[in-house]
Amino acid sequence: MKSAVAIFTLSSSLSSVLAASYSRSENIVGAGFYNAFKFEAISDLTHGRLDSRVNYVDKVTAQSQNLTFATRDTFILRADSKTVISDSSSVGRNSVRIRSNNAYTTVQDVFRFDIVHRPQGCGWETNEATWPAGGGVDIIEGVNDHGPNQITLHTNPGCTMSNRVQTGTTLLTDCDVNIAGNSGCGVNVGTPPSFGPTSLPLAVDGMYAIERTPAFISVWFWPRAAGNVPADVRAGGAAVNTGNWRGVPAANFSNTNCNMNQFFSAHNIIINLTFCGDWAEPNFSTCPTTCSAVS
C-alpha cells in the first residue's frame, strides 16, 4: 500500500449539520508515517492467526524484510509474498499492522487518504478506527478479489441507519456488532469500481475523505483520473471546504437513529494487511482454492 494522510480540523463557525471549512492540522507523508504510527506485533483481531496464516511484525523486522520503506512523498506497506508457509507451520506469513499515535477527538474532522496502490489478491485489507469499543469506521475494507470496497460502522447496540442520500448501496442498517456476525451497517461503493481486479487500475489509485461530525459521518471516494475530484482535495493544500464538493458521499451515516457522540469516541487510524480471518476465509470464490491454502 502506498499512501498519504492529511487531517483537517474545523475552521468555521458553521453548524455541524452543514458543510464546513477545515484547516489542516496534520500532514503525514513518506517517512512521516514512522513518527506518526506505531507497528503492532500483536495477535490478529480478525482471527487470521486461527490457522497461523498471518504474523504481524515490528518496525525493525518490517524494514529489514523490505515490508515497509518510504521516499520523500511515498510510504509503502506490504506483506511477505515469497515465503512458503506449510500447513504445519506455527508461524504465519509476515505482514504489518500500524496504528496512529494520535487519537482524534476534535468535534469535527476531515481525513484525506491519498492512495497510489493497494494490495490485490487473496487476503484482507483494512483501514479502520478502533473497533468495536467507542465505535469503529471501516473506511477501506475488502477481501481477496471481491469488489467493491465496503464502508462500515460498528457500534454497541442502539445505533441504526435510516434512508439517506449516498451513491453507495446499503447492505445492513443495524450497526450493532452483535448482529449478523459483526457485519455492522455497511455500504458498498460500487460505482466507480473501488476494490479488486475491476478497479481502475487493478489496485485502486485514488483518494478517500471522511468527514466526522456530531450530526453525520460521510465518506467520499474519487479515482485519481476522475474529473469530479474537488480542487482542494486534488491540490492537497492546507484547507478543504466540504461545501464545495460536488455530488453526494459514497457513504452517508446520519444521527437520525444514532447519537454520534454516544456511540463514537476518540479514534486511531489503523492500516492492516491480514490473511483469512472471519471474513476472508469463506470468501475465496475468486481465488484458486481456500484462503488458507493460498495464504
CSV table of C-alpha atoms in Angstrom, one decimal:
chain,number,residue,atom,x,y,z
A,1,MET,CA,0.0,0.0,0.0
A,2,LYS,CA,1.3,3.5,-1.0
A,3,SER,CA,-0.5,6.3,0.8
A,4,ALA,CA,-0.5,9.7,2.5
A,5,VAL,CA,-2.9,11.0,5.1
A,6,ALA,CA,-3.9,14.6,5.8
A,7,ILE,CA,-6.1,15.5,8.9
A,8,PHE,CA,-8.2,18.7,8.9
A,9,THR,CA,-10.0,20.3,11.8
A,10,LEU,CA,-13.0,22.6,11.8
A,11,SER,CA,-12.1,26.2,11.0
A,12,SER,CA,-15.5,27.8,10.6
A,13,SER,CA,-18.4,28.7,12.9
A,14,LEU,CA,-21.0,26.8,10.8
A,15,SER,CA,-23.4,24.4,12.4
A,16,SER,CA,-22.2,20.8,12.4
A,17,VAL,CA,-25.2,19.9,10.3
A,18,LEU,CA,-23.8,22.0,7.4
A,19,ALA,CA,-20.8,21.5,5.2
A,20,ALA,CA,-17.8,23.4,6.6
A,21,SER,CA,-14.3,24.7,6.0
A,22,TYR,CA,-11.4,22.9,7.6
A,23,SER,CA,-7.8,23.8,8.2
A,24,ARG,CA,-5.1,21.1,8.0
A,25,SER,CA,-3.7,20.1,11.4
A,26,GLU,CA,-1.5,17.2,10.3
A,27,ASN,CA,0.0,16.0,7.0
A,28,ILE,CA,1.5,12.5,7.1
A,29,VAL,CA,3.6,11.8,4.0
A,30,GLY,CA,6.5,9.5,3.3
A,31,ALA,CA,8.8,8.8,6.2
A,32,GLY,CA,6.5,10.9,8.4
A,33,PHE,CA,4.4,7.7,8.9
A,34,TYR,CA,7.2,6.2,11.0
A,35,ASN,CA,6.8,9.1,13.5
A,36,ALA,CA,3.0,9.2,13.3
A,37,PHE,CA,2.3,5.5,13.6
A,38,LYS,CA,3.5,2.5,15.6
A,39,PHE,CA,3.8,-1.0,14.3
A,40,GLU,CA,1.8,-3.6,16.3
A,41,ALA,CA,3.3,-7.0,16.5
A,42,ILE,CA,0.1,-8.5,18.1
A,43,SER,CA,-2.3,-11.4,17.5
A,44,ASP,CA,-4.7,-10.8,14.7
A,45,LEU,CA,-8.0,-9.4,15.9
A,46,THR,CA,-9.8,-10.8,12.8
A,47,HIS,CA,-8.7,-14.3,13.8
A,48,GLY,CA,-6.4,-14.6,10.9
A,49,ARG,CA,-4.0,-16.4,13.2
A,50,LEU,CA,-6.5,-19.1,13.9
A,51,ASP,CA,-4.8,-21.1,11.1
A,52,SER,CA,-1.5,-19.4,11.7
A,53,ARG,CA,-1.8,-17.5,8.4
A,54,VAL,CA,-0.6,-14.1,9.5
A,55,ASN,CA,2.3,-12.9,11.7
A,56,TYR,CA,2.4,-9.2,12.4
A,57,VAL,CA,6.0,-7.9,12.8
A,58,ASP,CA,7.5,-4.9,14.5
A,59,LYS,CA,9.0,-2.0,12.6
A,60,VAL,CA,12.6,-3.2,12.7
A,61,THR,CA,11.6,-6.6,11.2
A,62,ALA,CA,9.4,-5.0,8.6
A,63,GLN,CA,12.2,-2.7,7.5
A,64,SER,CA,14.8,-5.5,7.4
A,65,GLN,CA,12.5,-7.6,5.3
A,66,ASN,CA,11.5,-4.8,3.0
A,67,LEU,CA,7.9,-4.9,4.1
A,68,THR,CA,8.0,-1.2,4.6
A,69,PHE,CA,10.0,1.7,3.2
A,70,ALA,CA,9.5,5.4,2.4
A,71,THR,CA,10.6,8.1,0.0
A,72,ARG,CA,10.0,11.8,0.2
A,73,ASP,CA,6.4,11.5,-0.8
A,74,THR,CA,5.5,7.8,-0.7
A,75,PHE,CA,5.0,5.3,2.1
A,76,ILE,CA,5.0,1.6,1.4
A,77,LEU,CA,3.4,-1.2,3.4
A,78,ARG,CA,3.3,-4.8,2.2
A,79,ALA,CA,3.1,-8.4,3.2
A,80,ASP,CA,5.7,-11.1,2.6
A,81,SER,CA,5.0,-12.6,-0.8
A,82,LYS,CA,7.9,-15.1,-1.1
A,83,THR,CA,8.0,-17.4,1.9
A,84,VAL,CA,6.3,-20.7,1.5
A,85,ILE,CA,4.1,-21.4,4.6
A,86,SER,CA,3.4,-25.1,5.3
A,87,ASP,CA,0.2,-26.3,6.9
A,88,SER,CA,2.3,-27.5,9.9
A,89,SER,CA,4.0,-24.1,10.4
A,90,SER,CA,3.4,-22.5,13.8
A,91,VAL,CA,4.1,-19.0,12.4
A,92,GLY,CA,2.1,-17.4,9.6
A,93,ARG,CA,3.1,-15.1,6.8
A,94,ASN,CA,4.8,-11.9,7.9
A,95,SER,CA,2.7,-8.8,7.5
A,96,VAL,CA,2.1,-5.4,9.0
A,97,ARG,CA,-0.4,-3.6,11.2
A,98,ILE,CA,0.1,0.1,12.1
A,99,ARG,CA,-1.8,2.4,14.4
A,100,SER,CA,-1.7,6.2,14.6
A,101,ASN,CA,-0.1,7.5,17.8
A,102,ASN,CA,-2.8,10.2,17.9
A,103,ALA,CA,-6.4,9.5,18.7
A,104,TYR,CA,-8.6,12.1,17.1
A,105,THR,CA,-11.2,13.7,19.4
A,106,THR,CA,-12.0,17.0,17.8
A,107,VAL,CA,-15.7,17.7,17.5
A,108,GLN,CA,-15.4,17.9,13.7
A,109,ASP,CA,-12.7,16.4,11.5
A,110,VAL,CA,-11.9,15.6,7.9
A,111,PHE,CA,-9.4,12.9,7.0
A,112,ARG,CA,-8.0,12.7,3.4
A,113,PHE,CA,-6.3,9.5,2.3
A,114,ASP,CA,-4.3,9.6,-0.9
A,115,ILE,CA,-3.6,6.0,-2.1
A,116,VAL,CA,-1.5,5.3,-5.1
A,117,HIS,CA,-1.6,1.5,-4.9
A,118,ARG,CA,-3.4,-1.1,-2.8
A,119,PRO,CA,-2.8,-4.8,-2.4
A,120,GLN,CA,-4.7,-7.2,-4.7
A,121,GLY,CA,-5.2,-10.9,-4.3
A,122,CYS,CA,-6.2,-13.3,-1.6
A,123,GLY,CA,-6.2,-11.5,1.8
A,124,TRP,CA,-8.0,-8.9,3.9
A,125,GLU,CA,-7.0,-5.3,3.8
A,126,THR,CA,-8.5,-2.6,6.2
A,127,ASN,CA,-8.0,1.0,7.1
A,128,GLU,CA,-10.1,1.5,10.2
A,129,ALA,CA,-10.6,3.2,13.5
A,130,THR,CA,-10.6,1.4,16.9
A,131,TRP,CA,-13.1,-1.5,16.8
A,132,PRO,CA,-15.5,-2.1,18.4
A,133,ALA,CA,-15.1,-0.1,21.7
A,134,GLY,CA,-16.1,3.6,21.1
A,135,GLY,CA,-17.4,2.7,17.7
A,136,GLY,CA,-15.4,1.9,14.5
A,137,VAL,CA,-15.4,3.2,11.0
A,138,ASP,CA,-14.0,0.9,8.2
A,139,ILE,CA,-13.1,3.3,5.5
A,140,ILE,CA,-11.3,0.9,3.2
A,141,GLU,CA,-12.1,-2.7,3.5
A,142,GLY,CA,-12.1,-5.7,1.2
A,143,VAL,CA,-11.1,-9.3,0.9
A,144,ASN,CA,-9.5,-11.4,-1.8
A,145,ASP,CA,-10.5,-10.3,-5.3
A,146,HIS,CA,-14.0,-9.4,-4.2
A,147,GLY,CA,-15.2,-5.8,-5.1
A,148,PRO,CA,-16.3,-3.3,-4.4
A,149,ASN,CA,-14.9,-1.5,-1.3
A,150,GLN,CA,-17.1,-1.7,1.8
A,151,ILE,CA,-17.5,1.3,4.2
A,152,THR,CA,-19.0,0.2,7.5
A,153,LEU,CA,-19.8,1.4,11.0
A,154,HIS,CA,-19.5,-0.9,14.0
A,155,THR,CA,-21.1,0.1,17.4
A,156,ASN,CA,-22.6,-1.1,20.6
A,157,PRO,CA,-26.4,-1.9,20.4
A,158,GLY,CA,-28.7,1.1,19.7
A,159,CYS,CA,-27.3,2.6,16.5
A,160,THR,CA,-29.2,2.1,13.3
A,161,MET,CA,-29.3,3.8,9.9
A,162,SER,CA,-32.4,5.2,8.2
A,163,ASN,CA,-32.8,6.0,4.5
A,164,ARG,CA,-30.2,8.6,3.4
A,165,VAL,CA,-28.7,10.2,0.3
A,166,GLN,CA,-25.5,8.4,-0.9
A,167,THR,CA,-24.1,6.9,-4.1
A,168,GLY,CA,-23.3,3.6,-2.4
A,169,THR,CA,-25.6,0.7,-1.8
A,170,THR,CA,-26.8,0.0,1.8
A,171,LEU,CA,-26.1,-3.6,3.0
A,172,LEU,CA,-27.4,-3.7,6.6
A,173,THR,CA,-28.9,-0.9,8.7
A,174,ASP,CA,-28.1,-2.1,12.2
A,175,CYS,CA,-24.6,-1.1,13.3
A,176,ASP,CA,-24.6,-3.4,16.4
A,177,VAL,CA,-21.5,-5.7,16.4
A,178,ASN,CA,-23.7,-8.4,17.9
A,179,ILE,CA,-26.0,-8.6,14.9
A,180,ALA,CA,-25.3,-10.6,11.7
A,181,GLY,CA,-21.9,-11.9,12.8
A,182,ASN,CA,-20.4,-8.4,13.5
A,183,SER,CA,-21.3,-7.2,9.9
A,184,GLY,CA,-22.1,-3.7,11.0
A,185,CYS,CA,-24.1,-1.3,8.9
A,186,GLY,CA,-22.1,-1.4,5.6
A,187,VAL,CA,-22.3,0.4,2.3
A,188,ASN,CA,-20.9,-1.0,-0.9
A,189,VAL,CA,-19.1,1.6,-3.1
A,190,GLY,CA,-20.0,0.1,-6.4
A,191,THR,CA,-19.5,3.0,-8.9
A,192,PRO,CA,-16.8,3.7,-9.7
A,193,PRO,CA,-15.1,0.4,-9.0
A,194,SER,CA,-13.3,0.8,-5.7
A,195,PHE,CA,-11.7,-2.6,-4.8
A,196,GLY,CA,-10.5,-5.7,-6.5
A,197,PRO,CA,-9.4,-6.5,-10.1
A,198,THR,CA,-12.2,-4.5,-11.7
A,199,SER,CA,-10.9,-1.3,-10.1
A,200,LEU,CA,-9.0,1.4,-12.1
A,201,PRO,CA,-6.2,0.4,-12.3
A,202,LEU,CA,-6.2,-3.2,-10.8
A,203,ALA,CA,-5.3,-1.9,-7.4
A,204,VAL,CA,-7.2,1.4,-6.8
A,205,ASP,CA,-5.4,4.7,-7.4
A,206,GLY,CA,-7.4,7.4,-5.8
A,207,MET,CA,-8.4,9.5,-2.8
A,208,TYR,CA,-10.8,8.9,0.1
A,209,ALA,CA,-12.1,11.5,2.5
A,210,ILE,CA,-14.1,11.1,5.7
A,211,GLU,CA,-15.9,13.9,7.4
A,212,ARG,CA,-17.0,13.1,11.0
A,213,THR,CA,-19.3,15.5,12.9
A,214,PRO,CA,-21.9,15.1,15.7
A,215,ALA,CA,-24.6,15.0,13.0
A,216,PHE,CA,-23.1,12.6,10.5
A,217,ILE,CA,-20.2,10.5,9.2
A,218,SER,CA,-19.7,10.8,5.5
A,219,VAL,CA,-17.1,9.1,3.2
A,220,TRP,CA,-16.2,10.1,-0.3
A,221,PHE,CA,-14.1,8.2,-2.9
A,222,TRP,CA,-12.6,9.6,-6.1
A,223,PRO,CA,-10.4,7.7,-8.6
A,224,ARG,CA,-7.4,9.9,-9.3
A,225,ALA,CA,-8.2,10.3,-13.0
A,226,ALA,CA,-11.9,11.2,-12.3
A,227,GLY,CA,-13.0,14.7,-13.4
A,228,ASN,CA,-15.0,15.3,-10.3
A,229,VAL,CA,-12.2,15.3,-7.7
A,230,PRO,CA,-12.6,18.5,-5.7
A,231,ALA,CA,-9.9,21.1,-6.4
A,232,ASP,CA,-8.9,21.4,-2.8
A,233,VAL,CA,-8.7,17.6,-2.4
A,234,ARG,CA,-6.5,17.2,-5.6
A,235,ALA,CA,-4.3,20.1,-4.6
A,236,GLY,CA,-3.5,18.6,-1.2
A,237,GLY,CA,-3.4,22.1,0.3
A,238,ALA,CA,-3.8,23.5,3.8
A,239,ALA,CA,-7.6,23.7,3.8
A,240,VAL,CA,-10.7,22.0,2.4
A,241,ASN,CA,-14.3,23.1,2.2
A,242,THR,CA,-16.7,20.2,2.0
A,243,GLY,CA,-19.5,22.6,1.0
A,244,ASN,CA,-17.7,23.0,-2.4
A,245,TRP,CA,-17.5,19.2,-3.1
A,246,ARG,CA,-19.9,18.4,-5.9
A,247,GLY,CA,-22.3,15.4,-5.6
A,248,VAL,CA,-23.0,13.3,-2.6
A,249,PRO,CA,-20.9,11.0,-0.5
A,250,ALA,CA,-20.3,7.3,-1.3
A,251,ALA,CA,-21.5,6.5,2.2
A,252,ASN,CA,-23.5,8.7,4.5
A,253,PHE,CA,-24.3,7.8,8.1
A,254,SER,CA,-26.7,10.2,9.9
A,255,ASN,CA,-27.5,10.7,13.5
A,256,THR,CA,-31.3,10.3,13.0
A,257,ASN,CA,-31.3,7.0,14.9
A,258,CYS,CA,-27.7,7.0,16.1
A,259,ASN,CA,-26.3,9.5,18.6
A,260,MET,CA,-22.8,10.0,17.2
A,261,ASN,CA,-21.4,11.5,20.5
A,262,GLN,CA,-22.7,8.5,22.4
A,263,PHE,CA,-21.5,5.7,20.1
A,264,PHE,CA,-18.3,7.2,18.8
A,265,SER,CA,-15.3,8.3,20.9
A,266,ALA,CA,-11.7,9.1,20.0
A,267,HIS,CA,-10.4,7.1,17.1
A,268,ASN,CA,-7.0,6.0,16.0
A,269,ILE,CA,-6.2,5.3,12.3
A,270,ILE,CA,-5.3,1.6,11.7
A,271,ILE,CA,-3.9,0.2,8.5
A,272,ASN,CA,-3.8,-3.6,8.4
A,273,LEU,CA,-2.9,-6.4,6.0
A,274,THR,CA,-4.1,-9.8,7.1
A,275,PHE,CA,-4.9,-13.2,5.6
A,276,CYS,CA,-8.0,-15.3,6.0
A,277,GLY,CA,-9.8,-14.4,9.2
A,278,ASP,CA,-13.5,-14.2,9.9
A,279,TRP,CA,-14.5,-12.5,6.6
A,280,ALA,CA,-11.8,-13.5,4.1
A,281,GLU,CA,-11.8,-17.2,4.8
A,282,PRO,CA,-15.2,-18.1,3.4
A,283,ASN,CA,-15.0,-15.5,0.6
A,284,PHE,CA,-12.5,-17.2,-1.7
A,285,SER,CA,-14.6,-17.8,-4.8
A,286,THR,CA,-12.2,-15.6,-6.9
A,287,CYS,CA,-9.1,-17.3,-5.6
A,288,PRO,CA,-7.7,-20.6,-6.8
A,289,THR,CA,-8.7,-22.5,-3.7
A,290,THR,CA,-9.4,-21.8,0.0
A,291,CYS,CA,-7.9,-18.7,1.6
A,292,SER,CA,-5.8,-20.9,4.0
A,293,ALA,CA,-4.4,-22.8,1.1
A,294,VAL,CA,-3.2,-19.8,-0.8
A,295,SER,CA,-2.0,-17.8,2.2
